[in-house]
Coordinates of C-alpha atoms and ligand atoms in Angstrom, one line a residue:
M198 CA 84.5 84.1 237.2
E199 CA 83.0 83.7 233.6
S200 CA 79.6 84.8 232.9
I201 CA 76.6 82.3 233.0
D202 CA 74.0 84.8 231.9
Q203 CA 71.5 83.4 229.9
F204 CA 67.9 83.5 229.1
T205 CA 66.2 80.1 230.1
C206 CA 62.7 79.1 229.1
L207 CA 60.1 78.2 231.4
N208 CA 58.8 75.9 229.5
C209 CA 61.1 73.8 227.7
N210 CA 64.7 75.2 229.6
S211 CA 66.1 76.1 226.5
R212 CA 68.8 78.6 226.8
F213 CA 69.6 81.5 224.5
S214 CA 72.7 84.6 224.8
L215 CA 70.9 87.5 226.3
D216 CA 72.8 88.8 223.2
L217 CA 69.8 87.6 221.0
P218 CA 67.0 90.4 219.9
I219 CA 64.2 87.4 221.5
W220 CA 61.5 87.8 224.1
R221 CA 59.8 84.4 223.8
C222 CA 61.4 81.1 222.9
P223 CA 60.5 79.3 219.6
C224 CA 58.5 76.7 221.9
G225 CA 56.1 79.6 222.5
G226 CA 57.2 79.5 226.3
V227 CA 58.2 82.5 228.5
L228 CA 61.8 83.5 228.9
D229 CA 63.4 84.1 232.4
V230 CA 66.8 85.9 233.1
I231 CA 69.2 83.6 234.9
K232 CA 72.2 86.0 236.2
T233 CA 75.2 85.3 238.0
I234 CA 75.0 87.7 241.1
S235 CA 77.7 89.5 242.7
F236 CA 77.5 92.2 244.7
D237 CA 78.9 94.4 247.4
P238 CA 76.7 97.0 249.4
S239 CA 79.8 98.6 250.8
C240 CA 80.0 100.3 247.5
L241 CA 76.7 102.1 247.3
K242 CA 78.6 104.3 249.8
N243 CA 79.4 107.4 247.1
R244 CA 76.6 106.3 244.4
H245 CA 73.5 108.6 243.3
P246 CA 70.3 107.8 244.6
S247 CA 68.9 106.0 241.4
L248 CA 67.9 102.6 240.7
W249 CA 71.3 102.0 238.8
R250 CA 73.1 101.9 242.3
Y251 CA 72.8 98.3 241.9
R252 CA 74.8 99.0 238.6
E253 CA 76.6 95.0 239.0
V254 CA 73.3 93.4 239.0
L255 CA 71.6 94.5 236.0
P256 CA 72.1 92.6 232.6
I257 CA 73.5 95.5 230.4
T258 CA 77.7 95.8 229.2
S259 CA 78.1 98.8 228.8
D260 CA 77.6 101.9 230.7
R261 CA 77.1 104.0 227.5
S262 CA 74.1 101.9 226.9
I263 CA 72.3 103.0 229.8
V264 CA 69.1 105.1 229.3
S265 CA 68.1 106.9 232.4
F266 CA 66.7 110.1 234.4
G267 CA 68.1 109.2 237.2
E268 CA 65.3 107.4 238.8
G269 CA 64.2 105.2 240.9
F270 CA 65.4 105.1 244.9
T271 CA 61.9 106.4 245.7
P272 CA 61.0 107.4 249.4
M273 CA 59.1 105.3 251.6
L274 CA 56.7 107.0 253.6
R275 CA 56.4 105.6 257.2
M276 CA 52.5 105.0 258.6
E277 CA 50.7 103.6 261.1
L278 CA 48.1 101.6 259.8
S279 CA 45.8 98.7 262.1
N280 CA 48.2 99.6 265.3
R281 CA 51.2 98.8 263.4
T282 CA 54.0 100.6 261.5
V283 CA 53.5 99.9 257.5
W284 CA 56.0 101.3 255.1
I285 CA 54.5 102.5 251.6
K286 CA 56.4 103.1 248.9
Q287 CA 56.1 105.9 246.3
D288 CA 56.6 104.8 243.1
H289 CA 53.9 107.2 241.5
L290 CA 57.0 109.2 242.0
F291 CA 58.5 108.0 238.8
P292 CA 59.5 110.2 235.9
S293 CA 56.5 108.6 233.6
G294 CA 54.4 108.6 236.8
S295 CA 54.4 104.7 237.3
Y296 CA 56.7 102.4 238.4
K297 CA 56.8 101.0 235.4
D298 CA 60.1 103.1 234.4
R299 CA 62.0 100.3 236.9
G300 CA 61.4 98.0 233.8
S301 CA 61.7 100.3 230.9
T302 CA 65.0 101.5 232.0
V303 CA 66.5 98.5 232.0
L304 CA 64.7 96.9 229.0
V305 CA 65.6 100.2 226.7
S306 CA 69.1 100.2 227.9
K307 CA 69.4 96.4 226.8
I308 CA 67.5 97.4 223.3
K309 CA 70.1 100.1 222.7
E310 CA 72.9 97.8 223.5
L311 CA 71.8 95.6 220.8
G312 CA 71.4 98.3 218.2
I313 CA 68.0 98.1 218.1
H314 CA 66.3 101.1 216.2
Q315 CA 62.4 100.0 216.4
V316 CA 60.1 98.5 219.0
V317 CA 56.5 97.6 219.6
E318 CA 54.8 97.5 223.2
D319 CA 51.1 97.4 224.1
S320 CA 49.6 98.6 227.2
S321 CA 46.7 99.6 229.1
G322 CA 48.7 103.3 229.2
N323 CA 51.6 103.4 231.7
A324 CA 53.9 100.6 230.4
G325 CA 53.3 102.3 226.8
A326 CA 53.9 105.8 228.9
S327 CA 57.3 104.7 230.4
I328 CA 58.8 102.4 227.2
A329 CA 57.6 105.9 225.1
A330 CA 59.6 107.9 227.3
Y331 CA 62.7 105.9 227.6
C332 CA 62.6 105.6 223.9
A333 CA 62.3 109.0 222.8
K334 CA 65.0 109.5 225.6
A335 CA 67.3 106.7 223.2
G336 CA 66.0 107.9 220.1
I337 CA 64.2 104.8 219.5
E338 CA 61.0 104.3 217.5
C339 CA 58.4 103.1 218.8
D340 CA 54.9 102.0 218.0
I341 CA 52.2 101.9 221.3
F342 CA 49.1 99.3 221.0
V343 CA 46.6 100.6 223.2
P344 CA 42.3 99.6 223.8
S345 CA 40.5 102.4 222.4
S346 CA 38.7 102.9 226.1
T347 CA 42.5 104.1 227.6
S348 CA 42.6 107.1 229.6
P349 CA 42.8 110.0 228.1
A350 CA 45.7 111.6 229.8
K351 CA 47.2 108.3 229.4
L352 CA 47.3 108.5 225.2
I353 CA 48.4 112.1 225.3
Q354 CA 51.5 111.1 227.3
I355 CA 52.2 108.6 224.6
E356 CA 51.8 110.7 221.8
A357 CA 53.7 113.6 223.7
Y358 CA 56.7 111.5 224.2
G359 CA 56.4 111.1 220.1
A360 CA 55.4 107.8 219.8
Q361 CA 53.3 106.3 217.1
I362 CA 49.5 105.3 219.1
H363 CA 47.5 102.5 217.5
L364 CA 43.8 102.6 219.6
V365 CA 42.5 99.1 219.6
P366 CA 38.8 98.3 219.9
G367 CA 37.6 95.5 221.8
S368 CA 39.3 94.2 225.1
R369 CA 43.1 94.3 227.0
D370 CA 43.6 90.6 225.3
D371 CA 43.0 92.2 221.8
T372 CA 45.3 94.8 221.8
A373 CA 47.7 92.7 223.0
K374 CA 47.0 90.1 219.9
A375 CA 47.8 93.1 217.9
A376 CA 50.6 94.1 219.5
L377 CA 52.0 89.9 218.9
G378 CA 51.1 90.4 215.3
A379 CA 53.3 93.8 215.0
A380 CA 55.9 91.7 216.9
Q381 CA 56.2 89.4 213.9
T382 CA 58.8 92.0 212.1
V383 CA 59.6 94.0 215.0
Y384 CA 61.6 93.9 218.3
Y385 CA 58.6 93.3 221.0
A386 CA 59.3 95.7 224.1
S387 CA 57.1 94.1 225.9
H388 CA 56.6 94.2 229.8
T389 CA 54.7 91.3 230.3
W390 CA 56.6 88.6 228.2
N391 CA 60.5 90.4 227.8
P392 CA 62.1 88.9 231.2
L393 CA 64.4 92.5 231.0
F394 CA 61.6 94.1 232.0
F395 CA 61.7 92.0 235.1
Q396 CA 65.6 92.9 235.8
G397 CA 64.6 96.8 236.2
T398 CA 61.5 96.0 238.2
K399 CA 63.6 93.2 240.9
T400 CA 65.1 96.7 241.9
F401 CA 61.7 97.3 244.2
A402 CA 63.0 94.8 246.4
Y403 CA 66.8 95.6 246.8
E404 CA 65.5 99.5 247.3
I405 CA 63.0 97.9 249.7
C406 CA 66.0 96.0 251.8
E407 CA 68.6 98.9 251.8
Q408 CA 65.9 101.1 253.2
L409 CA 65.3 98.9 255.8
N410 CA 69.2 98.5 256.9
W411 CA 69.6 95.4 254.9
H412 CA 66.5 93.3 256.8
S413 CA 63.5 91.6 254.7
P414 CA 59.9 93.1 255.6
D415 CA 58.0 90.3 256.8
A416 CA 55.4 90.7 253.6
V417 CA 54.6 93.1 250.8
V418 CA 51.6 93.5 249.3
L419 CA 51.4 94.9 245.4
P420 CA 49.3 94.6 242.9
A421 CA 48.5 91.7 240.4
G422 CA 48.0 92.4 236.8
N423 CA 50.5 91.1 234.9
G424 CA 53.0 90.5 237.7
T425 CA 55.8 92.8 236.8
L426 CA 55.9 94.2 240.3
L427 CA 54.9 90.6 241.8
I428 CA 57.4 88.6 240.1
G429 CA 60.4 91.2 239.9
S430 CA 60.6 91.6 243.8
Y431 CA 60.6 87.9 243.8
I432 CA 63.4 88.0 241.7
G433 CA 64.8 90.8 243.5
F434 CA 64.5 89.3 247.1
Q435 CA 65.8 85.6 245.7
E436 CA 69.1 87.7 244.8
L437 CA 69.3 89.3 248.3
L438 CA 69.0 85.8 249.8
M439 CA 71.4 84.2 247.7
L440 CA 74.0 87.1 248.2
Q441 CA 73.2 86.8 252.0
L442 CA 72.0 90.4 252.1
I443 CA 68.5 89.8 254.1
E444 CA 67.4 86.7 255.7
H445 CA 64.3 85.5 254.8
M446 CA 61.5 85.8 251.8
P447 CA 58.7 88.0 252.5
R448 CA 55.3 86.4 252.0
M449 CA 54.0 87.7 248.4
I450 CA 50.5 89.1 248.9
A451 CA 48.6 90.0 245.6
I452 CA 45.7 92.3 245.0
Q453 CA 43.0 92.0 242.3
A454 CA 40.2 93.8 241.7
Q455 CA 37.2 91.6 242.2
H456 CA 36.1 92.4 239.0
C457 CA 38.6 90.8 237.0
A458 CA 40.6 88.2 239.3
P459 CA 41.8 85.2 237.4
L460 CA 44.6 84.8 240.1
Y461 CA 42.2 84.3 243.1
H462 CA 40.1 82.0 241.2
A463 CA 43.3 79.9 241.0
Y464 CA 43.8 80.6 244.5
Q465 CA 40.8 79.7 245.6
Q466 CA 40.5 76.2 243.8
K467 CA 44.3 75.9 245.0
T468 CA 45.8 75.2 241.8
K469 CA 48.9 77.2 240.0
E470 CA 47.0 76.7 236.5
V471 CA 45.4 80.3 236.0
F472 CA 42.5 80.4 233.4
P473 CA 41.0 83.6 231.5
V474 CA 38.4 85.2 233.4
N475 CA 35.3 87.1 231.9
A476 CA 35.9 90.3 234.0
K477 CA 33.2 93.5 234.4
E478 CA 34.7 96.6 234.0
T479 CA 36.9 98.0 236.6
L480 CA 38.2 101.4 238.2
A481 CA 41.7 99.5 238.8
E482 CA 42.4 99.5 235.1
G483 CA 45.7 99.0 236.1
I484 CA 45.6 95.3 236.9
A485 CA 42.3 94.5 234.4
I486 CA 44.3 91.6 232.7
T487 CA 41.7 88.9 232.2
N488 CA 44.4 86.1 230.9
P489 CA 48.0 87.1 232.6
V490 CA 50.9 85.6 230.5
R491 CA 52.8 84.7 233.4
G492 CA 50.2 83.6 236.1
R493 CA 51.4 80.4 236.6
Q494 CA 54.5 82.3 237.7
M495 CA 52.9 84.3 239.9
M496 CA 51.2 81.2 241.7
E497 CA 54.4 79.5 241.8
I498 CA 55.5 82.6 243.7
V499 CA 52.3 83.1 246.2
Y500 CA 52.5 79.2 246.8
K501 CA 56.2 79.3 247.6
T502 CA 55.7 82.4 249.7
N503 CA 53.2 81.4 251.7
G504 CA 51.5 84.4 250.6
Q505 CA 48.2 85.3 249.5
V506 CA 45.5 87.0 246.9
L507 CA 42.7 89.2 248.0
I508 CA 40.4 90.9 245.8
V509 CA 39.0 93.9 246.2
S510 CA 35.7 95.5 245.8
E511 CA 34.7 98.9 243.4
N512 CA 33.1 100.5 246.4
E513 CA 36.1 100.0 248.7
I514 CA 38.7 101.4 245.5
R515 CA 36.3 104.6 245.6
A516 CA 36.3 105.0 249.4
S517 CA 40.5 104.1 249.4
L518 CA 41.1 106.6 247.2
K519 CA 38.8 109.4 248.9
E520 CA 41.4 108.4 252.0
W521 CA 44.6 108.6 250.5
C522 CA 44.1 111.8 248.6
K523 CA 42.6 113.5 252.6
K524 CA 46.4 112.2 254.0
G525 CA 47.6 114.3 250.7
I526 CA 48.6 111.5 248.6
Y527 CA 47.4 111.8 244.7
L528 CA 47.2 108.3 243.3
E529 CA 45.9 106.6 240.3
P530 CA 42.6 104.5 240.8
T531 CA 44.4 101.1 240.6
S532 CA 47.1 102.0 243.6
A533 CA 43.9 102.9 245.7
C534 CA 42.6 99.3 244.9
V535 CA 46.2 97.6 246.4
L536 CA 45.9 99.6 249.1
A537 CA 42.4 98.8 250.1
G538 CA 43.9 95.3 249.9
L539 CA 46.8 96.2 252.2
N540 CA 44.2 97.3 254.7
H541 CA 42.5 94.0 254.7
Y542 CA 45.8 92.3 254.8
M543 CA 46.8 94.5 257.9
Q544 CA 43.2 93.3 259.6
T545 CA 44.3 89.3 259.2
T546 CA 48.0 88.9 260.2
D547 CA 50.3 89.6 262.7
A548 CA 53.3 90.4 260.7
E549 CA 55.0 93.4 262.3
H550 CA 57.2 94.7 258.9
V551 CA 55.0 95.3 256.0
V552 CA 55.8 97.2 253.1
S553 CA 53.0 98.0 250.0
V554 CA 53.6 100.8 247.4
I555 CA 51.5 103.4 245.3
T556 CA 52.3 102.6 242.1
G557 CA 51.0 105.7 239.7
H558 CA 50.1 109.3 239.6
G559 CA 46.7 110.3 240.0
L560 CA 47.5 113.2 237.6
K561 CA 47.1 110.0 234.8
S562 CA 43.6 110.0 236.0
N563 CA 42.3 113.0 236.9
E564 CA 38.6 112.4 234.7
S565 CA 38.0 109.2 236.4
I566 CA 39.3 110.9 240.2
K567 CA 36.9 113.5 239.2
K568 CA 33.8 111.7 239.0
M569 CA 34.8 109.4 241.8
L570 CA 35.0 112.4 244.7
Ligands
PLP729 C1 51.0 98.3 235.5 C2 50.3 98.8 236.9 C3 50.1 98.2 237.6 C4 49.8 96.4 237.3 O1 50.7 95.8 237.8 P1 51.4 94.6 237.0 O2 52.7 94.3 237.0 O3 50.7 94.2 235.7 O4 50.6 93.3 237.9 C5 49.4 98.6 238.8 N1 49.2 99.9 239.0 C6 49.7 100.7 237.9 C7 49.6 102.0 238.2 C8 50.0 100.2 237.2 O5 50.5 100.6 235.9
ZN730 ZN1 60.8 76.7 225.0

């Protein structure tokens, strides 16, 4: 069958070859990847427990382009919560300490395949550290823009991988603007704009369904900042439905911090339009996104899957962090926020099979955790 794999613009529907070094449509719209999917799970039997076991659905042409540490296929913890069983995917156990490696391994592989030698990225910390790690492995030069308020541990990690750090005063939005400026001349390895990143995060859905013996959960409870995990898993679940490997689409439950909740406002207004908010500082720095590039796409997913947007207070983040540390799980405050949201959700649902996630390792946030104990 001839491949129809292409970029498509969500704004004007233009199509582009996946071999073009683009990350945004000339019209300014966000791009998605459309891909012919064919995949037979019987091939999985003898494959390594990494996310590259789903090789056929990842848009990389040659195996020689793959930049990988053997990441993924993270263990799921089975737990009792509100008298029901939930599974928590342990995505803090990735090589750079966060699930962002799902997107980076696929995006940087494609960058290597395209013969690109230099990239820019901007981040509140984890995406930058992740892209820097994979660029280090691939020998690609990389410049990371971060807010000057970023956690010291994340800055050290980015620098240690050999990336060039650019500290930007002001908000996370100001940092994004600075990176966009640099991206006029250098390829933008953006986890928010670049659709190839989402081709990596979609493996989250493949792993869950394989680990649940090719059943889809009733609901997945996920962080919602820029939506890399929310949109990525939706893409994955959709492909699995198309392949008839699962029987239904799970409800997508998006968790935000009360102090920075643009999606929650849209949800309350019952609209898809997401407007920038004036945020207060939050412990959940990984999802403190006031003006998400793919906000509309996230809201469409929430509505289409009969999902919800829930918010969590700073006190709840603190309590959740302590509670999970006492269970032996060392996690970032951002991840504690998601699990506090999971608690909310469990109190209101009769869903039987619920999956959530630990997105980032506590070792990334030692200083802020120390203050919370
Ligand atoms: C990036 C990040 C998130 C948020 O994910 P989005 O894709 O921006 O919604 C959550 N937790 C951690 C630890 C992160 O690094
Ligand atoms: Zn367009």
